[in-house]
Amino acid sequence: MNYKSTTKAFLAALALSWSTFAMTADAQVLQRSPMPTFPTVANSTQAQAPTLKLDPAANQIWWGHYTPGNDRSGLGVQNAETYDLAIQITPDNPVVVGKKIHAVRFYLRDKSGLKDVKVWLSKTLPANVSKAEVVKDLNTADLNAGDEGQKKLGKVNDIKLDAPYEVTSAGVYVGVSFTVTSTKSDGLNFPIVTGDGKGIKGSIFLRTSKSVKDWGDFKDDKFGLLAMQVLVEGEFTQNAVQPMDFGMLTTLLGKAKEFELSMVNAGSAGITDFDYTVTTDGTVGAEKHVTLAQPYKVYGGTTKVAVTLDPDATLGTKEKVITITKINGVANEAAVKTAKGQLVVLSKELPRAVLVEEFTGTGCPWCPRGMAGMAKMAKTFGEKFAGVALHNFNQSDPMSISYDRNVGLEGAPSCRLNRGQVMDPYYGTGEDIADDFRKELTVLPFVGITLSGVYDKETDKVTAQATFEPLVSGNYKLAYVLTADGLTGDENAWKQANNYAQFDQNRLPDDMKPYGKGGEFGQKMFKGVYDDVAIASSFSGAAVDLPALTENNIVKNSYTLALPTKQPLRKAINVEKMHVIAFLLDAQGKVVNAVKAPVKDVLGVNGVIASENIKEVARYTIDGRRISQPQKGVNIVKLSDGTTFKVLVK
């Protein structure tokens, strides 16, 4: 088995040819059905298929990451090939391990172009599903298929195993496989049925025979949860909740921190209310009580509930342990009752911006969605939006540049906010990327950043100067990115592929209508005008030298970014529409803070000030001698806004 746990979102391809992040323009793309809210029509044969539904006995429950009744979408590679899909019952699963599986539930959209449908179970992701531990071949004619409605894609199939399967401490993968022989319908182009959600361990594994040749774990991508469940038999605890670790949180001195704690319901009685304690650096606090607005009844499901960490009287990083002591008024029966995390207590609130790195390209036909999403964030959040559009989808893109391989974006359109989870640049993790942006803004930064950028016409370079105000000591990596707005050109290479041109405008959101049929950009290929484009970065230059930051010790840093020399990119750049972005990364690779500043073109070739709002206040030779006027050679110029930089005077 060749198992890859990589972020493959959107780019599981037939033929990949990588250069940094480059991909062949004709690659097949793993995509959600582009219009998942539109109804599809099932054929009459499918509509008349018998209903298969197994009701659980008294000692049985249906378990899975997807909850029946929730919205469902279609996913696929739009190609005739074999699909292998699986969920995992992990070894630490408190609900299913040690019990017996009697049946498997899954959903199908269109069976008219399917063959070789089977369910299977295996302790590992199998190289050949026909040789899995348990395999049950199904008669396609007996299966249900079709779409229930606009947001209920697929129809349910409950398949009873020939013999119960006991789940050991090794866990098990539960899978469904089928071969698509035709792509004549939406249900065959996007045959995988998923429900809303992401980031849940074991919720979606898949591969295909041509486009996604290796098993991939897609839990962190925007594809959702596989709409699959298993019928489990055994003795079940009634009142049990397992909380999940919550990472690092921030708050101000003397201020309580409320956040959403993820919890797994491991009890058949569900969750109506619960009690918990918070331990801070080994000291246990008073027990608190929470009553849910609506009881949570999904057995084995994960829910988020607001809990509160009391104010701390001292600054610094506090180790926190949350213990769920009671469920529904009785002792918590879960094997694991605690969740761990850290709370960083800060002295003041610092300004912050959110770094949005987007993977896109002119050859990406779904990337107008990303263009609309980036424009929405820029309009909504202004200076708090630090957008970086990475045009590395196709090598023919004139805006393609070398960038940080650790950015973790391999599919288009996709993005990360502050190097967090990969998400859709328009929908985010839910319905609107702006919701994810607002959530990110609530995280308090523990290093403040101010930034300026100055363009030197003589050298065709931008000097960035950053000042850092750390509230917490630590070692951080610093990066600079130069971006440009309004990039365009008359060559064909500047044209943007657009799959949304096939859809009527009334089927698209308002900010997507220009890309629909009859819209301003409603052509399969349109002349694009591109904003937030990364044109240079410190990742492709010399490493940024940043010393360890210590609490309340101001540190300054400068870095020079050269504009690209390749044409036609350099020709398209308007110096007056450039910005420089600086951001700090912690040891885990998350962005601590970011800032964006316009680039000022303040000096002419001979060192003459070009802006009336900025004045030169001092000038020095390279050896530090102050001079009263420009002197041939390298001059060090200090401006009234505090900026200092070098300029060559001829």
Short mmCIF file of N, CA and C in Angstrom, two decimals, residues 44-202:
data_model
loop_
_atom_site.label_atom_id
_atom_site.label_comp_id
_atom_site.label_asym_id
_atom_site.label_seq_id
_atom_site.Cartn_x
_atom_site.Cartn_y
_atom_site.Cartn_z
N SER A 44 -36.31 6.83 -14.32
CA SER A 44 -37.44 6.10 -13.75
C SER A 44 -37.03 4.77 -13.14
N THR A 45 -36.03 4.11 -13.77
CA THR A 45 -35.56 2.84 -13.25
C THR A 45 -35.00 2.99 -11.85
N GLN A 46 -34.21 4.05 -11.67
CA GLN A 46 -33.66 4.31 -10.36
C GLN A 46 -34.74 4.67 -9.36
N ALA A 47 -35.69 5.46 -9.77
CA ALA A 47 -36.74 5.90 -8.86
C ALA A 47 -37.58 4.73 -8.35
N GLN A 48 -37.68 3.63 -9.12
CA GLN A 48 -38.49 2.50 -8.74
C GLN A 48 -37.71 1.44 -7.96
N ALA A 49 -36.43 1.67 -7.73
CA ALA A 49 -35.63 0.70 -7.01
C ALA A 49 -36.17 0.51 -5.61
N PRO A 50 -36.06 -0.70 -5.06
CA PRO A 50 -36.61 -0.93 -3.72
C PRO A 50 -35.87 -0.14 -2.67
N THR A 51 -36.57 0.31 -1.66
CA THR A 51 -35.98 1.03 -0.55
C THR A 51 -35.29 0.06 0.38
N LEU A 52 -34.03 0.28 0.67
CA LEU A 52 -33.27 -0.55 1.57
C LEU A 52 -33.01 0.22 2.85
N LYS A 53 -33.53 -0.27 3.94
CA LYS A 53 -33.35 0.40 5.21
C LYS A 53 -33.37 -0.62 6.33
N LEU A 54 -32.29 -0.64 7.10
CA LEU A 54 -32.19 -1.55 8.23
C LEU A 54 -32.37 -0.76 9.51
N ASP A 55 -33.41 -1.06 10.25
CA ASP A 55 -33.63 -0.42 11.53
C ASP A 55 -32.82 -1.12 12.61
N PRO A 56 -32.11 -0.36 13.44
CA PRO A 56 -31.28 -1.00 14.47
C PRO A 56 -32.11 -1.68 15.55
N ALA A 57 -31.58 -2.79 16.05
CA ALA A 57 -32.18 -3.46 17.20
C ALA A 57 -31.85 -2.68 18.47
N ALA A 58 -32.36 -3.19 19.60
CA ALA A 58 -32.19 -2.47 20.86
C ALA A 58 -30.72 -2.29 21.24
N ASN A 59 -29.87 -3.26 20.86
CA ASN A 59 -28.44 -3.20 21.19
C ASN A 59 -27.59 -2.79 20.00
N GLN A 60 -28.19 -2.07 19.03
CA GLN A 60 -27.49 -1.63 17.83
C GLN A 60 -27.66 -0.13 17.61
N ILE A 61 -26.68 0.47 16.97
CA ILE A 61 -26.77 1.88 16.57
C ILE A 61 -26.07 2.06 15.22
N TRP A 62 -26.51 3.07 14.48
CA TRP A 62 -25.79 3.48 13.28
C TRP A 62 -24.73 4.50 13.69
N TRP A 63 -23.49 4.25 13.30
CA TRP A 63 -22.40 5.16 13.64
C TRP A 63 -21.70 5.61 12.36
N GLY A 64 -21.29 6.89 12.36
CA GLY A 64 -20.51 7.44 11.26
C GLY A 64 -20.26 8.91 11.48
N HIS A 65 -19.33 9.48 10.72
CA HIS A 65 -19.02 10.90 10.84
C HIS A 65 -20.13 11.75 10.23
N TYR A 66 -20.78 11.24 9.19
CA TYR A 66 -21.90 11.94 8.57
C TYR A 66 -23.19 11.62 9.32
N THR A 67 -24.02 12.65 9.53
CA THR A 67 -25.31 12.50 10.18
C THR A 67 -26.42 12.50 9.15
N PRO A 68 -27.19 11.40 9.02
CA PRO A 68 -28.29 11.38 8.05
C PRO A 68 -29.25 12.55 8.25
N GLY A 69 -29.67 13.13 7.16
CA GLY A 69 -30.53 14.31 7.20
C GLY A 69 -29.81 15.59 6.91
N ASN A 70 -28.47 15.61 7.14
CA ASN A 70 -27.68 16.79 6.80
C ASN A 70 -27.52 16.92 5.29
N ASP A 71 -27.11 18.11 4.84
CA ASP A 71 -26.91 18.35 3.42
C ASP A 71 -25.84 17.41 2.86
N ARG A 72 -26.03 17.04 1.59
CA ARG A 72 -25.06 16.19 0.91
C ARG A 72 -24.69 16.79 -0.43
N SER A 73 -23.44 16.64 -0.85
CA SER A 73 -22.91 17.16 -2.10
C SER A 73 -22.28 16.04 -2.90
N GLY A 74 -22.01 16.31 -4.20
CA GLY A 74 -21.33 15.38 -5.07
C GLY A 74 -19.86 15.76 -5.24
N LEU A 75 -19.01 14.74 -5.43
CA LEU A 75 -17.57 14.93 -5.57
C LEU A 75 -17.07 13.95 -6.62
N GLY A 76 -16.13 14.36 -7.46
CA GLY A 76 -15.60 13.45 -8.45
C GLY A 76 -14.50 14.04 -9.30
N VAL A 77 -13.95 13.22 -10.20
CA VAL A 77 -12.88 13.64 -11.10
C VAL A 77 -13.37 13.81 -12.52
N GLN A 78 -14.68 13.67 -12.75
CA GLN A 78 -15.30 13.89 -14.05
C GLN A 78 -14.67 13.01 -15.12
N ASN A 79 -14.49 11.74 -14.79
CA ASN A 79 -13.84 10.82 -15.71
C ASN A 79 -14.35 9.41 -15.44
N ALA A 80 -14.36 8.58 -16.46
CA ALA A 80 -14.77 7.19 -16.32
C ALA A 80 -13.61 6.38 -15.77
N GLU A 81 -13.68 6.02 -14.49
CA GLU A 81 -12.64 5.24 -13.85
C GLU A 81 -13.18 4.62 -12.56
N THR A 82 -12.35 3.86 -11.88
CA THR A 82 -12.76 3.18 -10.66
C THR A 82 -12.50 4.05 -9.44
N TYR A 83 -13.49 4.13 -8.55
CA TYR A 83 -13.38 4.88 -7.31
C TYR A 83 -13.31 3.90 -6.13
N ASP A 84 -12.37 4.14 -5.23
CA ASP A 84 -12.29 3.45 -3.95
C ASP A 84 -12.45 4.48 -2.84
N LEU A 85 -13.44 4.28 -1.96
CA LEU A 85 -13.76 5.23 -0.90
C LEU A 85 -13.74 4.52 0.44
N ALA A 86 -13.36 5.23 1.51
CA ALA A 86 -13.32 4.59 2.81
C ALA A 86 -13.42 5.60 3.94
N ILE A 87 -14.01 5.16 5.05
CA ILE A 87 -13.90 5.83 6.33
C ILE A 87 -13.10 4.92 7.25
N GLN A 88 -12.54 5.50 8.30
CA GLN A 88 -11.76 4.70 9.24
C GLN A 88 -12.39 4.74 10.62
N ILE A 89 -12.54 3.58 11.22
CA ILE A 89 -12.82 3.48 12.64
C ILE A 89 -11.45 3.41 13.31
N THR A 90 -11.02 4.50 13.91
CA THR A 90 -9.67 4.60 14.44
C THR A 90 -9.51 3.74 15.69
N PRO A 91 -8.28 3.31 16.00
CA PRO A 91 -8.05 2.47 17.17
C PRO A 91 -8.52 3.09 18.48
N ASP A 92 -8.59 4.42 18.55
CA ASP A 92 -9.01 5.09 19.78
C ASP A 92 -10.50 5.45 19.77
N ASN A 93 -11.26 4.92 18.82
CA ASN A 93 -12.69 5.21 18.74
C ASN A 93 -13.39 4.65 19.96
N PRO A 94 -14.02 5.50 20.78
CA PRO A 94 -14.64 5.02 22.02
C PRO A 94 -15.99 4.34 21.82
N VAL A 95 -16.54 4.41 20.64
CA VAL A 95 -17.88 3.90 20.38
C VAL A 95 -17.87 2.53 19.74
N VAL A 96 -17.00 2.33 18.74
CA VAL A 96 -17.10 1.15 17.88
C VAL A 96 -16.09 0.06 18.23
N VAL A 97 -14.87 0.42 18.66
CA VAL A 97 -13.84 -0.58 18.97
C VAL A 97 -14.35 -1.55 20.03
N GLY A 98 -14.18 -2.84 19.76
CA GLY A 98 -14.65 -3.87 20.66
C GLY A 98 -16.06 -4.36 20.38
N LYS A 99 -16.72 -3.74 19.39
CA LYS A 99 -18.09 -4.11 19.04
C LYS A 99 -18.14 -4.74 17.66
N LYS A 100 -19.33 -5.14 17.21
CA LYS A 100 -19.48 -5.84 15.94
C LYS A 100 -20.23 -4.98 14.93
N ILE A 101 -19.73 -4.99 13.68
CA ILE A 101 -20.39 -4.30 12.58
C ILE A 101 -21.28 -5.29 11.84
N HIS A 102 -22.55 -4.93 11.66
CA HIS A 102 -23.50 -5.79 10.98
C HIS A 102 -23.84 -5.33 9.57
N ALA A 103 -23.69 -4.03 9.29
CA ALA A 103 -24.09 -3.52 7.99
C ALA A 103 -23.34 -2.24 7.68
N VAL A 104 -23.34 -1.88 6.39
CA VAL A 104 -22.70 -0.66 5.89
C VAL A 104 -23.74 0.16 5.14
N ARG A 105 -23.77 1.47 5.40
CA ARG A 105 -24.70 2.39 4.73
C ARG A 105 -23.90 3.36 3.85
N PHE A 106 -24.34 3.53 2.60
CA PHE A 106 -23.73 4.50 1.70
C PHE A 106 -24.79 5.02 0.75
N TYR A 107 -24.43 6.02 -0.09
CA TYR A 107 -25.36 6.70 -0.97
C TYR A 107 -24.85 6.64 -2.42
N LEU A 108 -25.77 6.49 -3.38
CA LEU A 108 -25.45 6.52 -4.80
C LEU A 108 -26.30 7.56 -5.51
N ARG A 109 -25.74 8.19 -6.56
CA ARG A 109 -26.44 9.23 -7.31
C ARG A 109 -27.03 8.71 -8.63
N ASP A 110 -26.25 7.98 -9.39
CA ASP A 110 -26.69 7.49 -10.71
C ASP A 110 -26.02 6.14 -10.95
N LYS A 111 -26.81 5.08 -10.98
CA LYS A 111 -26.26 3.74 -11.16
C LYS A 111 -26.23 3.30 -12.61
N SER A 112 -26.79 4.10 -13.52
CA SER A 112 -26.88 3.68 -14.92
C SER A 112 -25.52 3.48 -15.56
N GLY A 113 -24.49 4.18 -15.05
CA GLY A 113 -23.15 4.04 -15.58
C GLY A 113 -22.18 3.45 -14.58
N LEU A 114 -22.68 2.59 -13.67
CA LEU A 114 -21.84 1.97 -12.66
C LEU A 114 -21.77 0.45 -12.86
N LYS A 115 -20.64 -0.12 -12.48
CA LYS A 115 -20.50 -1.56 -12.40
C LYS A 115 -19.53 -1.90 -11.28
N ASP A 116 -19.49 -3.18 -10.92
CA ASP A 116 -18.55 -3.69 -9.92
C ASP A 116 -18.65 -2.95 -8.59
N VAL A 117 -19.87 -2.75 -8.11
CA VAL A 117 -20.09 -2.10 -6.82
C VAL A 117 -19.87 -3.11 -5.70
N LYS A 118 -19.11 -2.71 -4.70
CA LYS A 118 -18.83 -3.61 -3.59
C LYS A 118 -18.58 -2.82 -2.32
N VAL A 119 -18.84 -3.46 -1.16
CA VAL A 119 -18.43 -2.93 0.13
C VAL A 119 -17.34 -3.84 0.68
N TRP A 120 -16.48 -3.28 1.53
CA TRP A 120 -15.36 -4.06 2.03
C TRP A 120 -14.88 -3.51 3.36
N LEU A 121 -14.14 -4.32 4.11
CA LEU A 121 -13.54 -3.94 5.38
C LEU A 121 -12.10 -4.42 5.40
N SER A 122 -11.20 -3.61 5.92
CA SER A 122 -9.79 -3.95 5.96
C SER A 122 -9.10 -3.17 7.06
N LYS A 123 -8.15 -3.80 7.75
CA LYS A 123 -7.42 -3.11 8.82
C LYS A 123 -6.45 -2.07 8.26
N THR A 124 -6.08 -2.20 6.99
CA THR A 124 -5.25 -1.22 6.31
C THR A 124 -5.93 -0.83 5.01
N LEU A 125 -5.54 0.31 4.45
CA LEU A 125 -6.06 0.71 3.16
C LEU A 125 -5.48 -0.24 2.11
N PRO A 126 -6.30 -1.01 1.44
CA PRO A 126 -5.79 -2.10 0.60
C PRO A 126 -5.27 -1.63 -0.75
N ALA A 127 -4.21 -2.29 -1.21
CA ALA A 127 -3.73 -2.06 -2.57
C ALA A 127 -4.73 -2.59 -3.58
N ASN A 128 -5.40 -3.70 -3.24
CA ASN A 128 -6.42 -4.32 -4.07
C ASN A 128 -7.63 -4.60 -3.20
N VAL A 129 -8.73 -3.87 -3.41
CA VAL A 129 -9.90 -4.03 -2.53
C VAL A 129 -10.52 -5.41 -2.65
N SER A 130 -10.33 -6.08 -3.77
CA SER A 130 -10.87 -7.44 -3.94
C SER A 130 -10.24 -8.43 -2.98
N LYS A 131 -9.07 -8.06 -2.42
CA LYS A 131 -8.38 -8.92 -1.47
C LYS A 131 -8.46 -8.38 -0.05
N ALA A 132 -9.43 -7.50 0.21
CA ALA A 132 -9.64 -6.96 1.55
C ALA A 132 -10.11 -8.07 2.50
N GLU A 133 -10.06 -7.78 3.78
CA GLU A 133 -10.42 -8.77 4.79
C GLU A 133 -11.85 -9.28 4.61
N VAL A 134 -12.76 -8.37 4.32
CA VAL A 134 -14.16 -8.70 4.03
C VAL A 134 -14.54 -7.99 2.74
N VAL A 135 -15.12 -8.70 1.79
CA VAL A 135 -15.57 -8.12 0.53
C VAL A 135 -16.95 -8.66 0.20
N LYS A 136 -17.88 -7.77 -0.14
CA LYS A 136 -19.22 -8.18 -0.53
C LYS A 136 -19.57 -7.52 -1.85
N ASP A 137 -19.70 -8.32 -2.91
CA ASP A 137 -20.08 -7.82 -4.22
C ASP A 137 -21.59 -7.59 -4.26
N LEU A 138 -22.00 -6.49 -4.89
CA LEU A 138 -23.40 -6.10 -4.90
C LEU A 138 -23.97 -6.14 -6.31
N ASN A 139 -25.25 -6.45 -6.39
CA ASN A 139 -25.97 -6.42 -7.65
C ASN A 139 -26.48 -5.00 -7.88
N THR A 140 -25.94 -4.34 -8.90
CA THR A 140 -26.27 -2.95 -9.15
C THR A 140 -27.77 -2.74 -9.32
N ALA A 141 -28.46 -3.70 -9.92
CA ALA A 141 -29.90 -3.56 -10.16
C ALA A 141 -30.70 -3.45 -8.87
N ASP A 142 -30.15 -3.96 -7.77
CA ASP A 142 -30.86 -3.95 -6.49
C ASP A 142 -30.61 -2.68 -5.68
N LEU A 143 -29.77 -1.80 -6.15
CA LEU A 143 -29.37 -0.65 -5.37
C LEU A 143 -30.24 0.57 -5.66
N ASN A 144 -30.31 1.46 -4.68
CA ASN A 144 -31.00 2.73 -4.84
C ASN A 144 -30.03 3.78 -5.40
N ALA A 145 -30.52 4.66 -6.27
CA ALA A 145 -29.71 5.74 -6.81
C ALA A 145 -30.62 6.89 -7.22
N GLY A 146 -30.02 8.06 -7.29
CA GLY A 146 -30.76 9.27 -7.63
C GLY A 146 -30.49 10.34 -6.60
N ASP A 147 -31.00 11.53 -6.79
CA ASP A 147 -30.85 12.63 -5.85
C ASP A 147 -32.18 12.91 -5.18
N GLU A 148 -32.18 12.95 -3.84
CA GLU A 148 -33.42 13.22 -3.12
C GLU A 148 -33.91 14.64 -3.32
N GLY A 149 -33.02 15.58 -3.50
CA GLY A 149 -33.42 16.98 -3.65
C GLY A 149 -32.22 17.86 -3.87
N GLN A 150 -32.42 19.16 -3.75
CA GLN A 150 -31.39 20.14 -4.08
C GLN A 150 -30.15 20.00 -3.22
N LYS A 151 -30.30 19.78 -1.94
CA LYS A 151 -29.16 19.65 -1.04
C LYS A 151 -29.10 18.27 -0.42
N LYS A 152 -29.73 17.31 -1.06
CA LYS A 152 -29.75 15.93 -0.58
C LYS A 152 -29.39 15.01 -1.74
N LEU A 153 -28.13 15.11 -2.17
CA LEU A 153 -27.69 14.32 -3.29
C LEU A 153 -27.51 12.87 -2.88
N GLY A 154 -27.90 11.95 -3.79
CA GLY A 154 -27.77 10.53 -3.53
C GLY A 154 -28.96 9.94 -2.81
N LYS A 155 -29.06 8.59 -2.88
CA LYS A 155 -30.07 7.84 -2.14
C LYS A 155 -29.38 6.74 -1.35
N VAL A 156 -29.99 6.38 -0.23
CA VAL A 156 -29.35 5.51 0.74
C VAL A 156 -29.43 4.04 0.34
N ASN A 157 -28.36 3.30 0.68
CA ASN A 157 -28.30 1.85 0.54
C ASN A 157 -27.74 1.26 1.82
N ASP A 158 -28.51 0.39 2.46
CA ASP A 158 -28.07 -0.31 3.66
C ASP A 158 -27.73 -1.75 3.28
N ILE A 159 -26.49 -2.12 3.44
CA ILE A 159 -26.00 -3.43 2.99
C ILE A 159 -25.60 -4.26 4.21
N LYS A 160 -26.34 -5.36 4.46
CA LYS A 160 -26.04 -6.25 5.57
C LYS A 160 -24.89 -7.16 5.22
N LEU A 161 -23.90 -7.27 6.11
CA LEU A 161 -22.77 -8.16 5.90
C LEU A 161 -23.21 -9.61 6.03
N ASP A 162 -22.49 -10.50 5.38
CA ASP A 162 -22.81 -11.93 5.47
C ASP A 162 -22.57 -12.46 6.87
N ALA A 163 -21.64 -11.84 7.58
CA ALA A 163 -21.37 -12.22 8.97
C ALA A 163 -20.91 -10.99 9.73
N PRO A 164 -21.28 -10.85 11.01
CA PRO A 164 -20.83 -9.68 11.78
C PRO A 164 -19.30 -9.60 11.82
N TYR A 165 -18.79 -8.38 11.81
CA TYR A 165 -17.34 -8.15 11.86
C TYR A 165 -16.99 -7.49 13.19
N GLU A 166 -16.12 -8.13 13.98
CA GLU A 166 -15.71 -7.59 15.27
C GLU A 166 -14.54 -6.62 15.08
N VAL A 167 -14.69 -5.42 15.60
CA VAL A 167 -13.67 -4.39 15.48
C VAL A 167 -12.68 -4.53 16.62
N THR A 168 -11.42 -4.79 16.29
CA THR A 168 -10.38 -4.95 17.30
C THR A 168 -9.76 -3.61 17.64
N SER A 169 -8.77 -3.63 18.53
CA SER A 169 -8.06 -2.42 18.92
C SER A 169 -7.23 -1.83 17.79
N ALA A 170 -7.10 -2.56 16.68
CA ALA A 170 -6.39 -2.03 15.51
C ALA A 170 -7.27 -1.11 14.68
N GLY A 171 -8.59 -1.09 14.98
CA GLY A 171 -9.51 -0.30 14.16
C GLY A 171 -9.77 -0.99 12.84
N VAL A 172 -10.47 -0.32 11.92
CA VAL A 172 -10.77 -0.90 10.62
C VAL A 172 -11.18 0.20 9.64
N TYR A 173 -10.84 0.02 8.37
CA TYR A 173 -11.33 0.86 7.29
C TYR A 173 -12.56 0.20 6.69
N VAL A 174 -13.62 0.99 6.50
CA VAL A 174 -14.85 0.51 5.89
C VAL A 174 -14.99 1.23 4.55
N GLY A 175 -15.10 0.44 3.46
CA GLY A 175 -15.04 1.05 2.16
C GLY A 175 -16.15 0.65 1.21
N VAL A 176 -16.31 1.48 0.18
CA VAL A 176 -17.20 1.23 -0.95
C VAL A 176 -16.40 1.48 -2.22
N SER A 177 -16.53 0.59 -3.19
CA SER A 177 -15.84 0.75 -4.47
C SER A 177 -16.81 0.55 -5.61
N PHE A 178 -16.57 1.24 -6.74
CA PHE A 178 -17.39 1.07 -7.93
C PHE A 178 -16.61 1.61 -9.12
N THR A 179 -17.02 1.16 -10.30
CA THR A 179 -16.41 1.63 -11.54
C THR A 179 -17.42 2.44 -12.33
N VAL A 180 -17.05 3.66 -12.71
CA VAL A 180 -17.87 4.52 -13.55
C VAL A 180 -17.53 4.23 -15.00
N THR A 181 -18.53 3.84 -15.79
CA THR A 181 -18.31 3.50 -17.19
C THR A 181 -18.75 4.59 -18.14
N SER A 182 -19.47 5.60 -17.63
CA SER A 182 -19.97 6.69 -18.46
C SER A 182 -20.01 7.96 -17.64
N THR A 183 -19.83 9.10 -18.29
CA THR A 183 -19.92 10.41 -17.62
C THR A 183 -21.02 11.25 -18.24
N LYS A 184 -22.13 10.61 -18.57
CA LYS A 184 -23.22 11.29 -19.26
C LYS A 184 -24.08 12.14 -18.34
N SER A 185 -23.86 12.07 -17.02
CA SER A 185 -24.70 12.82 -16.08
C SER A 185 -23.84 13.42 -14.98
N ASP A 186 -24.41 14.39 -14.26
CA ASP A 186 -23.74 14.99 -13.13
C ASP A 186 -23.46 13.96 -12.05
N GLY A 187 -24.40 13.02 -11.88
CA GLY A 187 -24.25 11.98 -10.88
C GLY A 187 -23.13 11.00 -11.17
N LEU A 188 -22.69 10.91 -12.43
CA LEU A 188 -21.57 10.05 -12.80
C LEU A 188 -20.26 10.83 -12.85
N ASN A 189 -20.32 12.11 -13.18
CA ASN A 189 -19.13 12.96 -13.11
C ASN A 189 -18.72 13.21 -11.66
N PHE A 190 -19.71 13.29 -10.77
CA PHE A 190 -19.47 13.55 -9.35
C PHE A 190 -20.19 12.48 -8.52
N PRO A 191 -19.71 11.23 -8.57
CA PRO A 191 -20.45 10.12 -7.97
C PRO A 191 -20.27 9.95 -6.47
N ILE A 192 -19.26 10.56 -5.89
CA ILE A 192 -18.99 10.43 -4.46
C ILE A 192 -19.95 11.34 -3.70
N VAL A 193 -20.62 10.82 -2.70
CA VAL A 193 -21.56 11.60 -1.91
C VAL A 193 -20.92 11.94 -0.56
N THR A 194 -20.84 13.22 -0.26
CA THR A 194 -20.25 13.68 0.99
C THR A 194 -21.21 14.61 1.73
N GLY A 195 -21.06 14.67 3.04
CA GLY A 195 -21.80 15.60 3.86
C GLY A 195 -20.92 16.74 4.33
N ASP A 196 -21.53 17.77 4.89
CA ASP A 196 -20.79 18.93 5.35
C ASP A 196 -19.86 18.57 6.50
N GLY A 197 -18.69 19.19 6.51
CA GLY A 197 -17.75 19.00 7.60
C GLY A 197 -16.35 18.77 7.09
N LYS A 198 -15.36 18.91 7.97
CA LYS A 198 -13.97 18.66 7.63
C LYS A 198 -13.14 18.59 8.90
N GLY A 199 -11.92 18.11 8.72
CA GLY A 199 -10.99 18.08 9.84
C GLY A 199 -11.21 16.96 10.84
N ILE A 200 -12.08 16.00 10.52
CA ILE A 200 -12.36 14.89 11.42
C ILE A 200 -11.54 13.67 11.00
N LYS A 201 -10.74 13.17 11.90
CA LYS A 201 -9.86 12.04 11.62
C LYS A 201 -10.67 10.83 11.16
N GLY A 202 -10.24 10.27 10.03
CA GLY A 202 -10.86 9.06 9.52
C GLY A 202 -12.11 9.27 8.70
#
